[in-house]
Tab-separated table of C-alpha atoms in Angstrom:
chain	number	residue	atom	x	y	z
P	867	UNK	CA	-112.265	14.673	-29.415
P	868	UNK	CA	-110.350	12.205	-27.370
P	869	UNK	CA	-108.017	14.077	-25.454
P	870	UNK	CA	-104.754	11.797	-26.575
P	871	UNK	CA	-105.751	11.871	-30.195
P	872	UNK	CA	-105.731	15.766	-29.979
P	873	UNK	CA	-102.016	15.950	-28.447
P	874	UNK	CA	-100.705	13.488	-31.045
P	875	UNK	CA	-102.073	16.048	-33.606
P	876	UNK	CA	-100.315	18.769	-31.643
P	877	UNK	CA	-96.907	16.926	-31.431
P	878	UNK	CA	-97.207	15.800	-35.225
P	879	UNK	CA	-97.613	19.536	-36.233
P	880	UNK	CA	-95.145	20.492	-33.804
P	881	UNK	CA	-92.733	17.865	-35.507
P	882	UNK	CA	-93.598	19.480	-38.939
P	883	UNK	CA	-92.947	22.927	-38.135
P	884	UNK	CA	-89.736	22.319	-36.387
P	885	UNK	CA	-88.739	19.735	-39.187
P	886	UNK	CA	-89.641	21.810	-42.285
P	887	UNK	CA	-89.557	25.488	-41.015
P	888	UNK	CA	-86.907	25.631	-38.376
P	889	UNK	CA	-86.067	29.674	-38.103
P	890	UNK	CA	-89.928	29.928	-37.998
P	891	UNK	CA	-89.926	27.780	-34.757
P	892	UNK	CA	-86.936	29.069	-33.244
P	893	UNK	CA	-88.010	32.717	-33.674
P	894	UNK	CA	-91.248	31.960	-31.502
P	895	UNK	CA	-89.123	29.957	-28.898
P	896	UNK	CA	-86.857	32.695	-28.427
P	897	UNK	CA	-89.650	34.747	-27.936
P	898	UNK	CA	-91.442	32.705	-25.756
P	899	UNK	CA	-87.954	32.427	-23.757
P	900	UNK	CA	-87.457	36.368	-23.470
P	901	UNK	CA	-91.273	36.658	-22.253
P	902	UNK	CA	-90.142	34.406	-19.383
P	903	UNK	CA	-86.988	36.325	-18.744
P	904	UNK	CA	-89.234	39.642	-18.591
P	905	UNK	CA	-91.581	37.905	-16.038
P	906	UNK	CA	-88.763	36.639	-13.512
P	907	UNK	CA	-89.221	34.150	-11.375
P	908	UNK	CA	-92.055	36.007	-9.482
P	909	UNK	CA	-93.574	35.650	-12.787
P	910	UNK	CA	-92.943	31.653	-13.014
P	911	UNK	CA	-94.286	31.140	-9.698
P	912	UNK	CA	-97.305	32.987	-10.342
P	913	UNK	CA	-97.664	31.043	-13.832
P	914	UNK	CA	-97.283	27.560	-12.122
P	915	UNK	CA	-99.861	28.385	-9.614
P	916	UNK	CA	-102.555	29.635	-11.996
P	917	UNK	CA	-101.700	26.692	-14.131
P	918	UNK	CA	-101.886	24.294	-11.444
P	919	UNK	CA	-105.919	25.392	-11.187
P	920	UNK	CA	-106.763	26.835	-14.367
P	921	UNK	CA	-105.180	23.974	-16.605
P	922	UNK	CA	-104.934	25.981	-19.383
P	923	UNK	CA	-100.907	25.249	-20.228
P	924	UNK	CA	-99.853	22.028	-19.408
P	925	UNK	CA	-97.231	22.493	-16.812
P	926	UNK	CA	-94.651	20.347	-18.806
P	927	UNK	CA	-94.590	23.477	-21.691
P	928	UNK	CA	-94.279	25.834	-19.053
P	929	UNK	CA	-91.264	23.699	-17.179
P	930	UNK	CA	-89.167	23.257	-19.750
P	931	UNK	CA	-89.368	26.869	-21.145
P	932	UNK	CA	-88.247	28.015	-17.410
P	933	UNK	CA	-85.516	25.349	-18.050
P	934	UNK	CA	-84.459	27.256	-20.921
P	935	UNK	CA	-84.879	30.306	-19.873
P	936	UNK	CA	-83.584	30.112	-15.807
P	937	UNK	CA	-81.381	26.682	-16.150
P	938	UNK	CA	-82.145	23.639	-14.463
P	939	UNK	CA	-81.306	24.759	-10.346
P	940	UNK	CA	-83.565	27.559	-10.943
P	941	UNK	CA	-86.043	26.627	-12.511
P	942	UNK	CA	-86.920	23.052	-10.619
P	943	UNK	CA	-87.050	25.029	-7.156
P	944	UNK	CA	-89.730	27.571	-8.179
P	945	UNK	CA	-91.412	25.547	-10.247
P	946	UNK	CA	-91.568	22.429	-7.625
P	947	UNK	CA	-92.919	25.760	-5.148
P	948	UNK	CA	-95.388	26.735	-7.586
P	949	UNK	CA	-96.638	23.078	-8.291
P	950	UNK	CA	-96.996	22.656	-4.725
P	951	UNK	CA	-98.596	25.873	-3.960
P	952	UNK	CA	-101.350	25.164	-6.482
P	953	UNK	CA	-102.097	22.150	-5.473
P	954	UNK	CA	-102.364	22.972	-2.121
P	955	UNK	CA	-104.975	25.770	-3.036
P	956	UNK	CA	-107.021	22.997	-5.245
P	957	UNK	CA	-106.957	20.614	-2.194
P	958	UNK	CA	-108.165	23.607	-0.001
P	959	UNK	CA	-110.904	24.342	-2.449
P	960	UNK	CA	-111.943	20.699	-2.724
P	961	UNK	CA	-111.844	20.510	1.199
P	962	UNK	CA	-113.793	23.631	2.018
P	963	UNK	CA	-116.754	23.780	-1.010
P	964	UNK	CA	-117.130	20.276	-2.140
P	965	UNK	CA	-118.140	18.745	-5.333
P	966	UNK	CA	-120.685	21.483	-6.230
P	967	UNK	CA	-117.978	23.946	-6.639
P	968	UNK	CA	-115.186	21.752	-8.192
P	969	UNK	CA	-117.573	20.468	-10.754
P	970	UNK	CA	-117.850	23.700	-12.385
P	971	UNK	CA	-114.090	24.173	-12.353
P	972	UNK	CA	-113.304	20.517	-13.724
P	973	UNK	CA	-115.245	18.320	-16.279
P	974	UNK	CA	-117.842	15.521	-14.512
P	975	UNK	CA	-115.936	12.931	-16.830
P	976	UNK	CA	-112.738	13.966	-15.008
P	977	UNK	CA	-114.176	13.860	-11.089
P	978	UNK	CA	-115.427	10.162	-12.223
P	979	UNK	CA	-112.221	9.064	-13.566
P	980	UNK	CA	-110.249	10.183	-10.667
P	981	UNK	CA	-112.880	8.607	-8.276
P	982	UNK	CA	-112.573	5.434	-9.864
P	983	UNK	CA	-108.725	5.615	-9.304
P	984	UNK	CA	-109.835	6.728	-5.949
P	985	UNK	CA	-111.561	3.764	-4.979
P	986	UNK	CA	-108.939	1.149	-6.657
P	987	UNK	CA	-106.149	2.762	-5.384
P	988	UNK	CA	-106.798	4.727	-2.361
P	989	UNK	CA	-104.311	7.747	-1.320
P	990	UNK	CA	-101.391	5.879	-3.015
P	991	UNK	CA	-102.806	7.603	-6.508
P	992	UNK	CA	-101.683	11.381	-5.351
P	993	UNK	CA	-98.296	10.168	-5.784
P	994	UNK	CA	-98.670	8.234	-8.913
P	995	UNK	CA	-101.144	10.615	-10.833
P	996	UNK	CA	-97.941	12.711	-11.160
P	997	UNK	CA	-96.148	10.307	-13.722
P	998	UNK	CA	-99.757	9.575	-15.451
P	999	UNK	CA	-99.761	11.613	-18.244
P	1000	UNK	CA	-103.676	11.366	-19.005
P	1001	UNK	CA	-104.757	12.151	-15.643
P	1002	UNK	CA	-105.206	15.731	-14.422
P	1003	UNK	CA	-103.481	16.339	-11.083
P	1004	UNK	CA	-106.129	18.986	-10.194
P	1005	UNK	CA	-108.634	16.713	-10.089
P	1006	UNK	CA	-106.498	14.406	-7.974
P	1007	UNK	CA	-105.843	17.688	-5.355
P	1008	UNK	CA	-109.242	18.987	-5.574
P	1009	UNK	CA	-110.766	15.108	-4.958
P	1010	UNK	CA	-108.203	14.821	-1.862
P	1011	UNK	CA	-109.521	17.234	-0.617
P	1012	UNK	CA	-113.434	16.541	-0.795
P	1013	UNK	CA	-112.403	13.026	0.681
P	1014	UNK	CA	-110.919	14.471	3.862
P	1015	UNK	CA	-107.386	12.819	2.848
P	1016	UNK	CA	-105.091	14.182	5.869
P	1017	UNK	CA	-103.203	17.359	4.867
P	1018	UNK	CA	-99.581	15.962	5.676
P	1019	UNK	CA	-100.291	13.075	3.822
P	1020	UNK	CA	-101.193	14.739	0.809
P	1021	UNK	CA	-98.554	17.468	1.026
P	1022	UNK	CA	-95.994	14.540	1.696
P	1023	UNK	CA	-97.375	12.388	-1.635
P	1024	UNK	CA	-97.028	15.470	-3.721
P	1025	UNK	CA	-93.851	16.614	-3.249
P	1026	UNK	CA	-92.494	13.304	-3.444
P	1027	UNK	CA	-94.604	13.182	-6.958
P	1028	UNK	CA	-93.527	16.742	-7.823
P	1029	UNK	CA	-89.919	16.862	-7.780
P	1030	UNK	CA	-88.725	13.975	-9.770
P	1031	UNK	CA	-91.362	15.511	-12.634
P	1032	UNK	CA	-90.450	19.142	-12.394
P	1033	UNK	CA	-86.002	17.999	-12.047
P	1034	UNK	CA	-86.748	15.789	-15.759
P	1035	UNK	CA	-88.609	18.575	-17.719
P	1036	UNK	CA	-86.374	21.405	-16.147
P	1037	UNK	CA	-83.515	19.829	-17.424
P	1038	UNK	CA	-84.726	18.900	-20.398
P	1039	UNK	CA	-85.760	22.556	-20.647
P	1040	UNK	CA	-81.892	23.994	-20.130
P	1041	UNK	CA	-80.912	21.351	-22.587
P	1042	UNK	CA	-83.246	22.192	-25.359
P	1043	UNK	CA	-82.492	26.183	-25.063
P	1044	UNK	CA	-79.183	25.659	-25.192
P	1045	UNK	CA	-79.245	23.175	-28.532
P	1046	UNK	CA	-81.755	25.901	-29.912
P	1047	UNK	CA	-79.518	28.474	-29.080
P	1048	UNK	CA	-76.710	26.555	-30.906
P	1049	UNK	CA	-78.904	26.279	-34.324
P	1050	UNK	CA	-79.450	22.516	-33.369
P	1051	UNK	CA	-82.958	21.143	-33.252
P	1052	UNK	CA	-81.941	17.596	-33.514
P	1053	UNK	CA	-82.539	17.162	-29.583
P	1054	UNK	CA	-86.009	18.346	-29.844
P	1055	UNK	CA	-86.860	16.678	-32.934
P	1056	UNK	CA	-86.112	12.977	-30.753
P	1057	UNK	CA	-88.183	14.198	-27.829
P	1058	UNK	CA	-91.515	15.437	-29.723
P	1059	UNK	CA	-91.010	11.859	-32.077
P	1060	UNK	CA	-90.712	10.065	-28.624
P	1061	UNK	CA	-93.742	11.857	-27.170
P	1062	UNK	CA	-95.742	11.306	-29.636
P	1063	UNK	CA	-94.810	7.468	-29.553
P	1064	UNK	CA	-95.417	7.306	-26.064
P	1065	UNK	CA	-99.355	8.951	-26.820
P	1066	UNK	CA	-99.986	6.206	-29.511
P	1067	UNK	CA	-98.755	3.742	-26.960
P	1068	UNK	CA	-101.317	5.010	-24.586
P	1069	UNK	CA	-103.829	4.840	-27.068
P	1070	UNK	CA	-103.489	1.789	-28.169
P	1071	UNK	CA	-103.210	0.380	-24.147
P	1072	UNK	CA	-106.645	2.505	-23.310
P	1073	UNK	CA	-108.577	0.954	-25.881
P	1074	UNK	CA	-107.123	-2.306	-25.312
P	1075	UNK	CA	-108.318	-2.066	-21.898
P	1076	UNK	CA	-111.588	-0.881	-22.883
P	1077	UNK	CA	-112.624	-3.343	-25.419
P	1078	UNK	CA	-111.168	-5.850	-22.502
């Protein structure tokens, strides 16, 4: 399944359950908020950088439940340290063991996309790829490093990437917890109907560039 279609059917059930069974939701969030707590921010850092190779959680679910749960300050430092720590390790990996190794650690559809934006684009996409929402920025680290992109160059295109990213969904992580908090889900409701506008947006721009 495409992998857009499947997070608008994500953020339309996610609109559902927070629309129709709102203690159920908030329950789970508060749990998911105290299981943060419990881990510190040892255990955030640790959870950024295993997400940052394993993709497993996207990093924005993670972010703004550290929002929540830490506050904005807090929360954008270590997770801006963990962001950058994996993707330091993924360009290490890349540099040291190549495309045989990566390739079993990322789909081949992936390491072709990102080559293609590769070629187009040159170094200028390590920066960019962090505001793209449908491409993975392990591939981009682990394909820096297989291409021999200098190490200060990369480091200096992610942070600049990372920050901005991990300051919007830390805040919009305090804010959330603390209208949740309140009993109000009204701010959450606008931000998963926005998201999944902005996914029907993209699929409707992908295929238009396909067909074109």
């Amino acid at each position: 399944m495409d992998v857009k279609l499947l997070l608008s059917i994500i953020v339309v059930t996610a609109i559902i359950i927070v629309t129709f069974f709102p203690s159920f939701f908030s329950h789970y969030f508060n749990q998911l908020q105290k299981a943060m707590l419990e881990g510190g921010l040892t255990g955030f850092y640790l959870l950024m950088i295993i997400q940052s190779i394993i993709a497993v959680i996207p990093a924005e679910a993670i972010l703004i439940m550290s929002g929540s749960a830490f506050g904005f300050e807090a929360s954008t430092a270590v997770g801006t340290l963990g962001l950058m720590s994996g993707a330091l390790i993924n360009y290490a990996i890349g540099l040291k063991f190549g495309k045989p190794l990566v390739e079993r650690l990322i789909s081949r559809d992936e390491m072709e996309k990102v080559e293609k934006l590769f070629v187009k684009h040159g170094s200028k996409i390590i920066f960019a790829a962090r505001f793209i929402p449908w491409v993975s920025f392990d591939a981009i680290s682990y394909f820096a490093g297989i291409t021999g992109i200098a190490l200060a160059s990369f480091t200096i295109a992610t942070l600049l990437g990372t920050v901005p990213r991990t300051m919007f969904y830390s805040y919009l992580g305090e804010k959330i917890g603390s209208s949740i908090s309140e009993g109000d889900i009204t701010l959450l409701n606008y931000l998963l109907l926005a998201t999944f506008l902005v996914i029907m947006l993209l699929i409707l721009v992908s295929r238009r560039v396909k067909t074109s």
